[in-house]
Each structure stands twice: as C-alpha cells, then as structure tokens.
Coordinates of C-alpha atoms in Angstrom, one line a residue:
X1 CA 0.0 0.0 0.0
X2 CA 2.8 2.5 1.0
X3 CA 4.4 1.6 -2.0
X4 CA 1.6 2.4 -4.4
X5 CA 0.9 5.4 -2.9
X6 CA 4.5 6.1 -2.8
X7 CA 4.7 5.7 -6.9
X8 CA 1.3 7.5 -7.0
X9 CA 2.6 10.8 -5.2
X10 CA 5.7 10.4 -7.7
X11 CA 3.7 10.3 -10.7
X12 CA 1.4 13.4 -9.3
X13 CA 4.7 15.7 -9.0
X14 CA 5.7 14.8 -12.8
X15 CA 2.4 16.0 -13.7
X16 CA 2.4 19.1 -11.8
X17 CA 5.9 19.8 -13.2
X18 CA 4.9 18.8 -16.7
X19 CA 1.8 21.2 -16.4
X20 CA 4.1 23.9 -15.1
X21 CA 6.7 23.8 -18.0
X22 CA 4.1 23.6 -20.9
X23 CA 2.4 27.0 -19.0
X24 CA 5.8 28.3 -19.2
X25 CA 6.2 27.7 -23.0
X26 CA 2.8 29.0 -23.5
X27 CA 4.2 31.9 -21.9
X28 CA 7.3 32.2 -23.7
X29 CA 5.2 31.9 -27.1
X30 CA 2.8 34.4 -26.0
X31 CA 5.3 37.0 -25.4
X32 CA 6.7 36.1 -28.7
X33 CA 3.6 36.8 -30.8
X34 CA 3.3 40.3 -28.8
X35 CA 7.1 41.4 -29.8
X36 CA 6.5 40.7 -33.1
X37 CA 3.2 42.7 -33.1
X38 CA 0.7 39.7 -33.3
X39 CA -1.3 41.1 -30.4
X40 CA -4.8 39.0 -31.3
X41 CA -2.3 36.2 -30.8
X42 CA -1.0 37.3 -27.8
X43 CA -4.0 38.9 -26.1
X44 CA -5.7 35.1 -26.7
X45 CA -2.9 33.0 -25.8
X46 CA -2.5 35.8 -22.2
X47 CA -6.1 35.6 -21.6
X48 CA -6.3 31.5 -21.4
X49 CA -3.6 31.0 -19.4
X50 CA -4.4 33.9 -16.9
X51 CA -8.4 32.7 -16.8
X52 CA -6.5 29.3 -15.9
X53 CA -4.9 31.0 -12.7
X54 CA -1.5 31.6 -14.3
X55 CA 0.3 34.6 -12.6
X56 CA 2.2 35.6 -15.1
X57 CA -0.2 35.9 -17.9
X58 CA -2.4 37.6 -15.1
X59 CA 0.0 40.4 -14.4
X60 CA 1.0 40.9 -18.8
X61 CA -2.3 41.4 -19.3
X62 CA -3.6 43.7 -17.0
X63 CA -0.3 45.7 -17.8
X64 CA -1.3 45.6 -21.4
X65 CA -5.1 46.7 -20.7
X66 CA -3.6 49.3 -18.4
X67 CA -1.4 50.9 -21.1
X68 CA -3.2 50.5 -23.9
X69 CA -0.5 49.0 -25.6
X70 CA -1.8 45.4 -27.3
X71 CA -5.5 46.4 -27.1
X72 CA -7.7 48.8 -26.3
X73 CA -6.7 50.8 -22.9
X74 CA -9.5 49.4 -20.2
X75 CA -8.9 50.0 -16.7
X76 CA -12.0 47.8 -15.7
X77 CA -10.2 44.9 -16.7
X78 CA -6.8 46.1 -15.7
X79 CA -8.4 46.5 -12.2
X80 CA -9.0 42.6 -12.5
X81 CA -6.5 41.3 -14.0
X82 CA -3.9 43.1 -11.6
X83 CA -6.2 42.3 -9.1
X84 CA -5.6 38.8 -9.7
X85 CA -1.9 38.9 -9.9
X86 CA -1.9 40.8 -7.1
X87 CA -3.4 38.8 -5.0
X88 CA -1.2 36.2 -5.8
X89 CA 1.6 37.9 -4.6
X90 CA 3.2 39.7 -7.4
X91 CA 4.9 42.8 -6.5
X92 CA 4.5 44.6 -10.3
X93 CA 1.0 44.1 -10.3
X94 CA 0.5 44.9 -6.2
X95 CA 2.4 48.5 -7.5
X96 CA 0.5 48.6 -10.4
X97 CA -3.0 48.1 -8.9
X98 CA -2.0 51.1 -6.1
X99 CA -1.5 53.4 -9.0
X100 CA -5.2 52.5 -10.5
X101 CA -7.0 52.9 -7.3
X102 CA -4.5 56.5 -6.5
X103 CA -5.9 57.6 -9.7
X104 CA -9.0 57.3 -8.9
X105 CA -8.6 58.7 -5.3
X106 CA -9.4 55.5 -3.7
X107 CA -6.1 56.2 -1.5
X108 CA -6.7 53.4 1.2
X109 CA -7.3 50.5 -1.3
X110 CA -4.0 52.1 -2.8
X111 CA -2.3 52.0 -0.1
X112 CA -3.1 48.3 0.7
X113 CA -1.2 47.3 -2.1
X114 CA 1.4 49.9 -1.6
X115 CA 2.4 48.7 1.5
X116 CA 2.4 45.2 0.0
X117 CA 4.9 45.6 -2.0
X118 CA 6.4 47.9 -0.1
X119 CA 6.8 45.6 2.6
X120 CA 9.0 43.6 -0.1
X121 CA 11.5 46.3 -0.9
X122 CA 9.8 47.4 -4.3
X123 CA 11.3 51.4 -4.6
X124 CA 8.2 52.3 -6.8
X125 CA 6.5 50.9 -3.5
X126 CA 8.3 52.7 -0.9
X127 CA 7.8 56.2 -3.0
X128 CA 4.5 55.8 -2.7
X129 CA 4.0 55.0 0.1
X130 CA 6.2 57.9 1.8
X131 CA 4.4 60.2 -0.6
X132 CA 0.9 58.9 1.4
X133 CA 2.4 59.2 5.0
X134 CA 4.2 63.0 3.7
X135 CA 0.2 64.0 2.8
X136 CA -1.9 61.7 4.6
X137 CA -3.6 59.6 1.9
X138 CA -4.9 56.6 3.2
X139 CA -2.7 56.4 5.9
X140 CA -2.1 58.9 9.0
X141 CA 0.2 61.5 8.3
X142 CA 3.5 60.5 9.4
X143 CA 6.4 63.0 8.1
X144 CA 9.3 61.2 9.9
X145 CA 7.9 57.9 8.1
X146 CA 8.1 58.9 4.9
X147 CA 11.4 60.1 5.3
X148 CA 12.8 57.1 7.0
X149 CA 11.7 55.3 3.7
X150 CA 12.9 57.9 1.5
X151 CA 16.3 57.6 2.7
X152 CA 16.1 53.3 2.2
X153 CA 15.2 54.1 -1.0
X154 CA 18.2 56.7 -1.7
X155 CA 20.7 54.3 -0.1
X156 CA 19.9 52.0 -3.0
X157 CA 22.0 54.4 -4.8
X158 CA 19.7 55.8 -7.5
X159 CA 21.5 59.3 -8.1
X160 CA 17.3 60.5 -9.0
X161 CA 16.1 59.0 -5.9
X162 CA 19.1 60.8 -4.0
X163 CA 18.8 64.6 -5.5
X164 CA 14.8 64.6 -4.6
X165 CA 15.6 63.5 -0.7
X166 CA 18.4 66.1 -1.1
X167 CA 16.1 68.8 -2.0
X168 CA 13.1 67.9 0.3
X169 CA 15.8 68.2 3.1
X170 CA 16.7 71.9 1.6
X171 CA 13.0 72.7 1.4
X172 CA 12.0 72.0 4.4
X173 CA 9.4 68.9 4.0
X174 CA 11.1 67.3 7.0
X175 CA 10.0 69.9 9.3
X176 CA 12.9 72.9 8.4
X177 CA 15.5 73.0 6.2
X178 CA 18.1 70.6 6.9
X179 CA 21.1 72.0 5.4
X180 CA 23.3 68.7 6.3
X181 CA 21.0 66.4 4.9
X182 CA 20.2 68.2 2.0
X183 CA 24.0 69.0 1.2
X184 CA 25.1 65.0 2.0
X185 CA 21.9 63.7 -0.4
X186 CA 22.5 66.1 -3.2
X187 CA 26.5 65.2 -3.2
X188 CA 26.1 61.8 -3.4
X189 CA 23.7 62.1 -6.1
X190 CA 25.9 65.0 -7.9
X191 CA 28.9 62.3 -7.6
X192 CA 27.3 59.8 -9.8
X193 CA 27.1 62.2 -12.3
X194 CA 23.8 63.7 -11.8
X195 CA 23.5 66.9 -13.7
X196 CA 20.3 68.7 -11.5
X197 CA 22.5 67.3 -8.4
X198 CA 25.7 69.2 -9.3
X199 CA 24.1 71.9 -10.7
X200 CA 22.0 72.8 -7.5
X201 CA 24.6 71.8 -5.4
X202 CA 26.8 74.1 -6.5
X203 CA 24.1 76.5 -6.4
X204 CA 23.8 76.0 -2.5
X205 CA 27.2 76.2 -1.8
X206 CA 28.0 79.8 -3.6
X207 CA 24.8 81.1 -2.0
X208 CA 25.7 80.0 1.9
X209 CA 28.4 81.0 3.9
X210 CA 31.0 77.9 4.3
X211 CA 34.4 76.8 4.2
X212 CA 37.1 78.7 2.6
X213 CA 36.7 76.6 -0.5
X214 CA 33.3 76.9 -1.2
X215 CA 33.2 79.1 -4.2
X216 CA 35.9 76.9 -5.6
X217 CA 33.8 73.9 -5.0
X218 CA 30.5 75.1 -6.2
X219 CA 32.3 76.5 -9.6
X220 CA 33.6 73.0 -10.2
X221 CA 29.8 71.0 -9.3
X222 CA 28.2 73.8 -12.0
X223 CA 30.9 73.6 -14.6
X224 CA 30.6 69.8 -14.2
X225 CA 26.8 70.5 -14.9
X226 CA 27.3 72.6 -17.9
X227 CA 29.3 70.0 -19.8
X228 CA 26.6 67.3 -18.9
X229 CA 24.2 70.0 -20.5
X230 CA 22.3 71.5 -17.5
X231 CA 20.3 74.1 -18.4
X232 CA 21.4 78.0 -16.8
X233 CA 24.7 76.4 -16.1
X234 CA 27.2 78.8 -18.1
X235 CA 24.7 82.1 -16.6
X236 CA 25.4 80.7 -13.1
X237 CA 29.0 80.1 -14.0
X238 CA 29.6 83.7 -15.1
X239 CA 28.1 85.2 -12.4
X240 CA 29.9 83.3 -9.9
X241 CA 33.2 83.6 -11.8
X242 CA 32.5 87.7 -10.9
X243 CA 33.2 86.7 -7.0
X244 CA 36.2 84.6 -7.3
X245 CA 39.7 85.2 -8.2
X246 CA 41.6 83.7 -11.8
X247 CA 43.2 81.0 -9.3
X248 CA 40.5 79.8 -7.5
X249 CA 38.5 79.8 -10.9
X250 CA 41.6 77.7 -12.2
X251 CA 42.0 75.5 -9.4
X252 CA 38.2 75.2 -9.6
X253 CA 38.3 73.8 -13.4
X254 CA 41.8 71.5 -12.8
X255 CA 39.4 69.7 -10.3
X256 CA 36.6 69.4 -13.0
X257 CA 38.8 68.1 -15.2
X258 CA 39.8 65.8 -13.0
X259 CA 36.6 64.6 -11.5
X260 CA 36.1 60.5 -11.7
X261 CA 31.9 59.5 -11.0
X262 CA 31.9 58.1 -7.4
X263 CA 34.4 61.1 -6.8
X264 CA 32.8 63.8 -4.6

C-alpha cells in the first residue's frame, strides 16, 4: 500500500511539473507573438492562461489593458487582472493596482497594495508610500515615516532618488530645512554624475556662507553641470566667476577636469 501510494505521489509531481513547464512555454510563445506585433495572438494565448490562474499571464495582461499598448486601454479589466496577480503575490502588479485605485482617489485601497509591496523592498512601492504618510492619503500622516523610507530608497544608490531626498531636506518637507542632509543627499547624487545634483549643489554652496573653499567647489559641481548639459549652467558660471579670483577659478576647473563619478 505505501508503496503504491509512494509511486502514486511520484507520478502526481511529474504531472504538476509537466503542467508547469508547458504553461511556461505558453508563456514564452505568448510574449513572442506580442514582440513581433501579433497582439490578437498574444492577447488570446494571455487571456487563457491567466483565466487558468496563471500569474504571469495575469500580471502581462492587466499591464497591457492598463497601457493600452496590445488592445484597447481598459482600466475595468486592468483593475481585474492586476487584481488577480496581485493577490497572488506579485509585486509589479500589487504597485500597479496602487496606481489605479490612486488615480481614482481610492487612496486606502491604494495604499493596501502599496504597503504590499512595499513591505517587499519594491522602490516604486516605498515612493508611494512615503508620498501617502508626507500627505496623509490613506494612511495617518507620518512626516518622519516617509522620510525614514525615503532615505532606504536613496541608499539604494539611485542618483534621482538621492537629488529629490536632497532637495526635500533643503526645502524644508522634514519639518525645516536641513542643510546637512540636504548637502550629504545632493553630493552623493551630484557624484554619480547627476546633472540637477551638481548643478544645484553648486548653487547652495555659492549662496551659503562655508568653508574657505566653497566658491571653488560650487564653480567645479556647475561647470561639471554645464558640460553634462544642464540648463542655466554657463549664466550661473559667469556670475559666480565675478566673486572669485583667476586661481581659485583655475584650481576650480583643474578639479573638473579631473573629477572621476563616485568622486565627490
């Protein structure tokens, strides 16, 4: 008897594994007919295997009804389909959903999801979510909250992610302007090449009192941003060249010159 059911249980995971790879290549063949623009193809093939519980197809297809791109834009069925994957755990689709029910102002639903995925170190997730607790939607207003997840999300190292904390900080959002913070986000982010970073960075520092090297160091975070195209850079740069001396301006271009990305 154990034996049989032994050979039985054996024979049920060859099935269950033979069912999973033939979904997968349904997959794989549905994505296919969607690159090469066969969306009727696609759309079909997505909407069998998702009506048969399959995740993945679950997920493409409310992404595809949500953009439009593939068939006709319908939220209704985005909504489900989303809804589907969602619930199943998948973190695109548990982001995805948020934005829906955000656009249409159902901020608590939103911020179910949000926090779902959230929860599983999505950044898209965390954004959200810290811009609910900065305004209160959905959740109680929690200003220290949202920053606390702001700065997980800029330790990640995204320089974008790192030049908005950096100018929340300089703004104010945390309560009053936090110079420090403000000046350590936007560094890191100008030292990875960010253009806005250097640019306003070197703004800050030739507007505030500071070391003895400040105008130096604010010439050379703008001139960095005028040769990665910033926009106002060479106005800035001219105006500020009127406070500083033809060393400091040179010394300020030699370390340009000489910057390296990861170099601060």
């Amino acid at each position: 008897m154990t034996g049989r059911l032994r050979i039985g249980s054996v024979g049920l995971s060859l099935a269950i594994a033979l069912v999973v790879s033939a979904a997968h290549a349904d997959i794989k063949d549905a994505r296919k007919s969607y690159l090469r623009g066969d969306y009727a193809s696609a759309l079909t093939e997505y909407k069998r295997l998702a009506e048969a519980g399959n995740v993945d197809a679950q997920a493409r297809l409310g992404e595809i009804y949500y953009t439009g791109r593939g068939a006709l834009e319908d939220l209704a069925l985005a909504h489900k389909w989303l809804k589907a994957a969602a619930q199943q755990g998948d973190v695109g689709s548990q982001v995805n959903l948020g934005l829906i029910l955000a656009q249409n102002s159902e901020f608590e639903a939103a911020a179910k999801w949000f926090g779902m995925a959230a929860a599983k170190g999505d950044t898209a997730a965390m954004n959200n979510m810290a811009a609910f607790h900065m305004r209160g939607l959905g959740v109680d207003q929690n200003i220290r909250l949202a920053f606390a997840m702001l700065e997980k999300v800029a330790e990640r190292g995204d320089s974008n992610d790192q030049y908005q904390l950096g100018m929340m900080y300089l703004q104010g959002m945390s309560g009053a302007p936090d110079m420090v913070n403000g000046l350590k986000w936007l560094t890191r982010a100008a030292g990875q090449g960010n253009a806005e970073a250097q640019l306003r960075l070197g703004a800050v520092l030739s507007e505030n009192e500071g070391p003895d090297d400040r105008l130096v160091k604010a010439y050379k975070w703008i001139h960095l941003a005028s040769m990665f195209g910033a926009d106002n850079a060479n106005q800035m740069l001219a105006d500020l060249s009127e406070k500083m001396t033809a060393g400091q301006i040179a010394e300020a271009k030699r370390l340009a010159l000489s910057w390296q990305p990861g170099n601060n």
